[in-house]
mmCIF file with all atom_site columns, C-alpha atoms in Angstrom:
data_model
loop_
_atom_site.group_PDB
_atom_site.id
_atom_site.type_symbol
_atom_site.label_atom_id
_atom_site.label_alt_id
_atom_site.label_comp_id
_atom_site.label_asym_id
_atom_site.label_entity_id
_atom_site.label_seq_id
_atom_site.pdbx_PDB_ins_code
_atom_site.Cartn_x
_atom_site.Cartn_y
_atom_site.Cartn_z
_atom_site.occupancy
_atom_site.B_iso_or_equiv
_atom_site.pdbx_formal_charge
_atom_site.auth_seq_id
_atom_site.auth_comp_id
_atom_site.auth_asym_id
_atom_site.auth_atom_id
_atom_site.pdbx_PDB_model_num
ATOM 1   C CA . UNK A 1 1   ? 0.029   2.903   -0.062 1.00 0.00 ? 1   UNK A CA 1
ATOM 2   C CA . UNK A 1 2   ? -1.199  5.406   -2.721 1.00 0.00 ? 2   UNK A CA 1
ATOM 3   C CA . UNK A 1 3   ? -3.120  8.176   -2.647 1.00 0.00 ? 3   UNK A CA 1
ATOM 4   C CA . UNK A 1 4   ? -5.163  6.156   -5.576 1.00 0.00 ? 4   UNK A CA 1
ATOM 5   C CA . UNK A 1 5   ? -5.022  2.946   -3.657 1.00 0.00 ? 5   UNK A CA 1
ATOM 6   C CA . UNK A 1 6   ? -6.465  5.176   -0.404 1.00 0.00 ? 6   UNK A CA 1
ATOM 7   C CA . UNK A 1 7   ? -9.140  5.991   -2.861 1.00 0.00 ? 7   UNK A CA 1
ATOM 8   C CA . UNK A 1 8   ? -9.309  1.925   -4.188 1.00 0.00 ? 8   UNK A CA 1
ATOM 9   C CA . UNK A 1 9   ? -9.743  1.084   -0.936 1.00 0.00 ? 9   UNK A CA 1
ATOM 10  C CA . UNK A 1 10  ? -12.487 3.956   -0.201 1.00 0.00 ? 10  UNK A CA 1
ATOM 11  C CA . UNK A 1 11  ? -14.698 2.127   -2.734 1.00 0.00 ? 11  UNK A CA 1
ATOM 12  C CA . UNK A 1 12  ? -13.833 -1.624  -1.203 1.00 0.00 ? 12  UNK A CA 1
ATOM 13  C CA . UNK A 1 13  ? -15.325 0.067   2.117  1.00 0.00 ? 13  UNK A CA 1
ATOM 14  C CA . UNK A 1 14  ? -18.425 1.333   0.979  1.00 0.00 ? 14  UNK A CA 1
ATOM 15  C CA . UNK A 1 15  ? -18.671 -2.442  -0.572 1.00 0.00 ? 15  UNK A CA 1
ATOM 16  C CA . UNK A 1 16  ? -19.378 -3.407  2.902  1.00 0.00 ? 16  UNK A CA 1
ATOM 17  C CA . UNK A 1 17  ? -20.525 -0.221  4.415  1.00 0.00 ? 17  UNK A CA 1
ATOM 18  C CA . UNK A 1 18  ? -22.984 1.812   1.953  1.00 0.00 ? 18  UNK A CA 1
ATOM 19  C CA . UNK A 1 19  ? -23.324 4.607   4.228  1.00 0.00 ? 19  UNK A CA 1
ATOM 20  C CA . UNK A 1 20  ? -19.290 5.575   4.060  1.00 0.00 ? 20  UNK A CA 1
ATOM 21  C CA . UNK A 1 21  ? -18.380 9.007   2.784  1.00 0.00 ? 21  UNK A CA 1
ATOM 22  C CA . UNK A 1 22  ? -14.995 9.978   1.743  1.00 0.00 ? 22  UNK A CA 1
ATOM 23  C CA . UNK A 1 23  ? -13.848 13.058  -0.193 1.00 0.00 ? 23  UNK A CA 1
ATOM 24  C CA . UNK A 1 24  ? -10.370 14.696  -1.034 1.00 0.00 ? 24  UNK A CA 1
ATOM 25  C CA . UNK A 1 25  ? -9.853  16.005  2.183  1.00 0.00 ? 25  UNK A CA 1
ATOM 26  C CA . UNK A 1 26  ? -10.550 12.168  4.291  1.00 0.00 ? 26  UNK A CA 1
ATOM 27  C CA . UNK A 1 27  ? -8.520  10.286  1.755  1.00 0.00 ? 27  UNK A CA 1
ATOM 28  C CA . UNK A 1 28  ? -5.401  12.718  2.565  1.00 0.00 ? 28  UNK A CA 1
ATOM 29  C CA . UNK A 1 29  ? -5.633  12.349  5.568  1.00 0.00 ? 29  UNK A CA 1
ATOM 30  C CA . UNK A 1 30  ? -6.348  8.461   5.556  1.00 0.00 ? 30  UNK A CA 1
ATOM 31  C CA . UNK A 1 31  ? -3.090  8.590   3.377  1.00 0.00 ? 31  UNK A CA 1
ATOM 32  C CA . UNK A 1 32  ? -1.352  9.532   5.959  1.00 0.00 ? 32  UNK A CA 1
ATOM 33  C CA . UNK A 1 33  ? -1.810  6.750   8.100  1.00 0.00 ? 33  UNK A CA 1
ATOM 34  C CA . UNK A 1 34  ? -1.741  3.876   5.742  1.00 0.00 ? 34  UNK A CA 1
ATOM 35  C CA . UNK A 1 35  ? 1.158   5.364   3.954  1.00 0.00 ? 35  UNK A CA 1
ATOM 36  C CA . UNK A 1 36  ? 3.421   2.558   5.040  1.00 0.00 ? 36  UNK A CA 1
ATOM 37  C CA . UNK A 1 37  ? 0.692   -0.032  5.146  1.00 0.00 ? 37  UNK A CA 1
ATOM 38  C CA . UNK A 1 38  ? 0.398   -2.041  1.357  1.00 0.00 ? 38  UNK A CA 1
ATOM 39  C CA . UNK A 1 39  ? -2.984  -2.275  -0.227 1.00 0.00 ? 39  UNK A CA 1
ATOM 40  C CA . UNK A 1 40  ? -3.194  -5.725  -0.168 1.00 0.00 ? 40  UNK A CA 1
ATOM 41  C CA . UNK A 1 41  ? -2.355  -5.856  3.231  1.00 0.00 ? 41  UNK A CA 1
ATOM 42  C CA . UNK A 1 42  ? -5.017  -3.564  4.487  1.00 0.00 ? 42  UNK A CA 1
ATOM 43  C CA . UNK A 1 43  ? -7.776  -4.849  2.365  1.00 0.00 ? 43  UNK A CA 1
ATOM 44  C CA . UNK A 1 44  ? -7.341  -8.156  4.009  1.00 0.00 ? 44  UNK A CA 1
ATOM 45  C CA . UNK A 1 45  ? -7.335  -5.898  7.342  1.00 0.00 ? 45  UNK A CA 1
ATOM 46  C CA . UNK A 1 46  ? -10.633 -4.698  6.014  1.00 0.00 ? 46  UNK A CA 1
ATOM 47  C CA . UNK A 1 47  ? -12.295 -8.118  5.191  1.00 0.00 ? 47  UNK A CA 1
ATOM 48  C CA . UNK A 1 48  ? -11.373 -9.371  8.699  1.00 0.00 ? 48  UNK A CA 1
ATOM 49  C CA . UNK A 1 49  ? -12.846 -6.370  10.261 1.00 0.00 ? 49  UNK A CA 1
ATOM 50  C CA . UNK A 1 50  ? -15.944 -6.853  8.685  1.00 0.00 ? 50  UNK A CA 1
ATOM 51  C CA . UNK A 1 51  ? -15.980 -9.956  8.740  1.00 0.00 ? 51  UNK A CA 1
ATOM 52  C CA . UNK A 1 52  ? -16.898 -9.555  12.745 1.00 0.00 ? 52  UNK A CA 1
ATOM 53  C CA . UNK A 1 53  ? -20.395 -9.228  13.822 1.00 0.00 ? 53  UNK A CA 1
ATOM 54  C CA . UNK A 1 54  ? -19.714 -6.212  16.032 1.00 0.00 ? 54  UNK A CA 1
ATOM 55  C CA . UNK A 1 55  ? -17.955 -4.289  13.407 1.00 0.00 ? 55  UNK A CA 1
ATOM 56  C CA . UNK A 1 56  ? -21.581 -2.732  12.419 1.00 0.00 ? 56  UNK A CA 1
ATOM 57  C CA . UNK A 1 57  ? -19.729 0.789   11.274 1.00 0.00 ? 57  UNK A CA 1
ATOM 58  C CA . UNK A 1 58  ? -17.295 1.727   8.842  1.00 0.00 ? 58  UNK A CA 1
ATOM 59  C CA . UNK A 1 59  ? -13.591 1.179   10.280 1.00 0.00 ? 59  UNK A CA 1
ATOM 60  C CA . UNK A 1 60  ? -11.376 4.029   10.976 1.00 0.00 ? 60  UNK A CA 1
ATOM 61  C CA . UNK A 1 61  ? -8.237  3.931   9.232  1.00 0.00 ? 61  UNK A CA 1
ATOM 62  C CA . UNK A 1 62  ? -5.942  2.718   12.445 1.00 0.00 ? 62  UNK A CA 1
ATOM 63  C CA . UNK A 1 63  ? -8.021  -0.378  12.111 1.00 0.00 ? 63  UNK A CA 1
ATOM 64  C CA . UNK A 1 64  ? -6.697  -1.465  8.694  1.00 0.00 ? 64  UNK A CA 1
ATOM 65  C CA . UNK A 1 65  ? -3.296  -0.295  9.636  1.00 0.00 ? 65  UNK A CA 1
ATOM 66  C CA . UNK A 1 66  ? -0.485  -3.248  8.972  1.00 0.00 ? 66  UNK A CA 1
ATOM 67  C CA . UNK A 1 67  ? -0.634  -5.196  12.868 1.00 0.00 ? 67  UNK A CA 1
ATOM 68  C CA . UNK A 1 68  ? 1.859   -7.000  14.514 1.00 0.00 ? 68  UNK A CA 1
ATOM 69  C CA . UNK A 1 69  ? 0.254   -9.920  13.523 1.00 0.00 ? 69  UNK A CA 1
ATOM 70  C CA . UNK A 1 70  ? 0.475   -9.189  9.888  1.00 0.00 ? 70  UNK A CA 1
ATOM 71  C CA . UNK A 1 71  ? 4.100   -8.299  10.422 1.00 0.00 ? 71  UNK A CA 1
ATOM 72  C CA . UNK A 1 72  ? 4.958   -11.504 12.312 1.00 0.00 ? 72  UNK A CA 1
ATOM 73  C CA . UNK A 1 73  ? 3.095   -13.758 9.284  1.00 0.00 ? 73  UNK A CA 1
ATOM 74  C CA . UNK A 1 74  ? 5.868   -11.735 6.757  1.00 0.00 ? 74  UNK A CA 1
ATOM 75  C CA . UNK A 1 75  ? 8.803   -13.011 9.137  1.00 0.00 ? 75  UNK A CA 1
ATOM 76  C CA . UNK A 1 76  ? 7.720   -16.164 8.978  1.00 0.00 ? 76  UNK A CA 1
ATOM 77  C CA . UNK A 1 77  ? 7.244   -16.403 5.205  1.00 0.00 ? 77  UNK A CA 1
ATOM 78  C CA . UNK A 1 78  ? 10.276  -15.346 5.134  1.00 0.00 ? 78  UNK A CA 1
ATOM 79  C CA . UNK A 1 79  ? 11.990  -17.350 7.593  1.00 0.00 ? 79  UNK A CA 1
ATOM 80  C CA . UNK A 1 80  ? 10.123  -20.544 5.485  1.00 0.00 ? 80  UNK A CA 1
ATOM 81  C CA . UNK A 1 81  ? 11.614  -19.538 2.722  1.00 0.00 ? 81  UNK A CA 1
ATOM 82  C CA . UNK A 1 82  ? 14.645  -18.986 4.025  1.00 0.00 ? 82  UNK A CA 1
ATOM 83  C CA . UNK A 1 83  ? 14.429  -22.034 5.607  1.00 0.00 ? 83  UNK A CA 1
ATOM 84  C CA . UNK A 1 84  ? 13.903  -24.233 2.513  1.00 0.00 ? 84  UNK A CA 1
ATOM 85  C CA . UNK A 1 85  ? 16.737  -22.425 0.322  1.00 0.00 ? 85  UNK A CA 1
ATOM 86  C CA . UNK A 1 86  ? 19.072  -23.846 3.164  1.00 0.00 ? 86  UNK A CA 1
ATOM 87  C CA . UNK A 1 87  ? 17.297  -27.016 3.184  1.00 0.00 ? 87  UNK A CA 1
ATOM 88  C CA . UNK A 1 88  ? 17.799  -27.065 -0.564 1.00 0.00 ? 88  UNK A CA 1
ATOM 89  C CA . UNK A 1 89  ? 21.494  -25.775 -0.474 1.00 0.00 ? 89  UNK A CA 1
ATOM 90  C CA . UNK A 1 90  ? 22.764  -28.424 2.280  1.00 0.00 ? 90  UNK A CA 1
ATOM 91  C CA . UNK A 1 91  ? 20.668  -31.360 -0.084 1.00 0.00 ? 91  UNK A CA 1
ATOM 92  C CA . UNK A 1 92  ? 22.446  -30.316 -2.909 1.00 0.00 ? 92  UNK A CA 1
ATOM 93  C CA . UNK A 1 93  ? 26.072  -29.927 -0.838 1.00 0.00 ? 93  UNK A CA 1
ATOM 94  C CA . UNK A 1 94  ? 25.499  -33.526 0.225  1.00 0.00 ? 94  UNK A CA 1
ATOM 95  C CA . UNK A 1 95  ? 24.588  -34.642 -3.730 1.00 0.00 ? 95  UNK A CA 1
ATOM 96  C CA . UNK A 1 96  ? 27.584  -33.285 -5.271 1.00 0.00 ? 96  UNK A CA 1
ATOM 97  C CA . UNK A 1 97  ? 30.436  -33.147 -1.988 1.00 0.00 ? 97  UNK A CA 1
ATOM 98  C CA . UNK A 1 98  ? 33.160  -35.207 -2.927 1.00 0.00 ? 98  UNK A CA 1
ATOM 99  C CA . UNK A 1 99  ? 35.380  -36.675 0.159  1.00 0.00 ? 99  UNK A CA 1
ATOM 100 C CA . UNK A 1 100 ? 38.586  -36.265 0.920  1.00 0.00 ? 100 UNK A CA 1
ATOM 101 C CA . UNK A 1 101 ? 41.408  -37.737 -0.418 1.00 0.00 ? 101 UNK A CA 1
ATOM 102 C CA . UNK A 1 102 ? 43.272  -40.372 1.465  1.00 0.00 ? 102 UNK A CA 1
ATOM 103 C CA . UNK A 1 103 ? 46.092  -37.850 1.296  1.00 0.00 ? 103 UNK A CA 1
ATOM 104 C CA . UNK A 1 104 ? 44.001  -34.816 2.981  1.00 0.00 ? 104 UNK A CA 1
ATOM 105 C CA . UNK A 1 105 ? 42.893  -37.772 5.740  1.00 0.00 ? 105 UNK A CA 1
ATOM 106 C CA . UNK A 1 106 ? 46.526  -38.716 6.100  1.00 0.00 ? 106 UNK A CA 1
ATOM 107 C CA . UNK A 1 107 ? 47.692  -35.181 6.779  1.00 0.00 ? 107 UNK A CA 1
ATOM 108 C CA . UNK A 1 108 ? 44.582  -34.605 9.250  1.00 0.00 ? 108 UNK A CA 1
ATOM 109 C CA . UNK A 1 109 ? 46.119  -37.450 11.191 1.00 0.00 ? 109 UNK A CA 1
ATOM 110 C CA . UNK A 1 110 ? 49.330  -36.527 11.396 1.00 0.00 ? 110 UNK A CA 1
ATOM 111 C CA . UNK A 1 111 ? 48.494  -33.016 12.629 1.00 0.00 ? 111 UNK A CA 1
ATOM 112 C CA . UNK A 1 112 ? 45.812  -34.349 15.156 1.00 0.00 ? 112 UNK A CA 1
ATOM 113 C CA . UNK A 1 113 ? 48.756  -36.772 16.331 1.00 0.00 ? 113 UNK A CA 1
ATOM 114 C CA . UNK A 1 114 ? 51.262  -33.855 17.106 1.00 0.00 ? 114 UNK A CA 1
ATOM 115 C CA . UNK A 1 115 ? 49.090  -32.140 19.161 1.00 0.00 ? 115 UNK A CA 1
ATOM 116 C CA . UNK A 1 116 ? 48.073  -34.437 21.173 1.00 0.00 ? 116 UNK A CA 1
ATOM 117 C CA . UNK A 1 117 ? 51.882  -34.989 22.044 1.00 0.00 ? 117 UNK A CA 1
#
């Protein structure tokens, strides 16, 4: 993340929490703990943490910090998509695959034959 985006998300805050401050000096150092954390990612953090009826003050920034969770919901995008590009490639191996010739199966034989000799 940004310095700007820190300072996008500063305003998304006080969107739920009118009584949140933030200068220069707080967006530094809020930079550097959501340096590695995306925007989008920690604006969602920041909808689900106000979202809950106990979260009555502003967050801190370790609380829209890129979780586990978050993490774990990439790898399995991922691992869907992934997943459906080998779906896709084994679909379109089976459309177009061809067989062997009788002359490939014939020479299969024969080597399965002298090894089991």
């Amino acid at each position: 993340m940004t310095l700007q985006e820190v300072g996008m998300l500063f305003d998304k805050i006080v969107g739920f929490y009118p009584q949140f401050a933030g200068d220069l000096v707080k967006m530094r150092s809020w930079h550097e703990v959501l340096g590695d954390t995306h925007f989008d990612q920690a604006v969602k953090s920041l909808v689900h943490y106000a979202a809950k009826p106990e979260s009555k003050y502003p967050p801190h920034p370790g609380a829209l910090v890129a979780t586990e969770s978050a993490e774990g919901e990439l790898y399995h995008a991922f691992m869907r998509t992934a997943g459906r590009a080998a779906v896709d490639e084994s679909s379109q191996i089976q459309a177009t695959g061809v067989p062997p010739t009788a002359d490939q199966r014939r020479k299969v034989r024969e080597l399965l034959a002298s090894r089991l000799r």
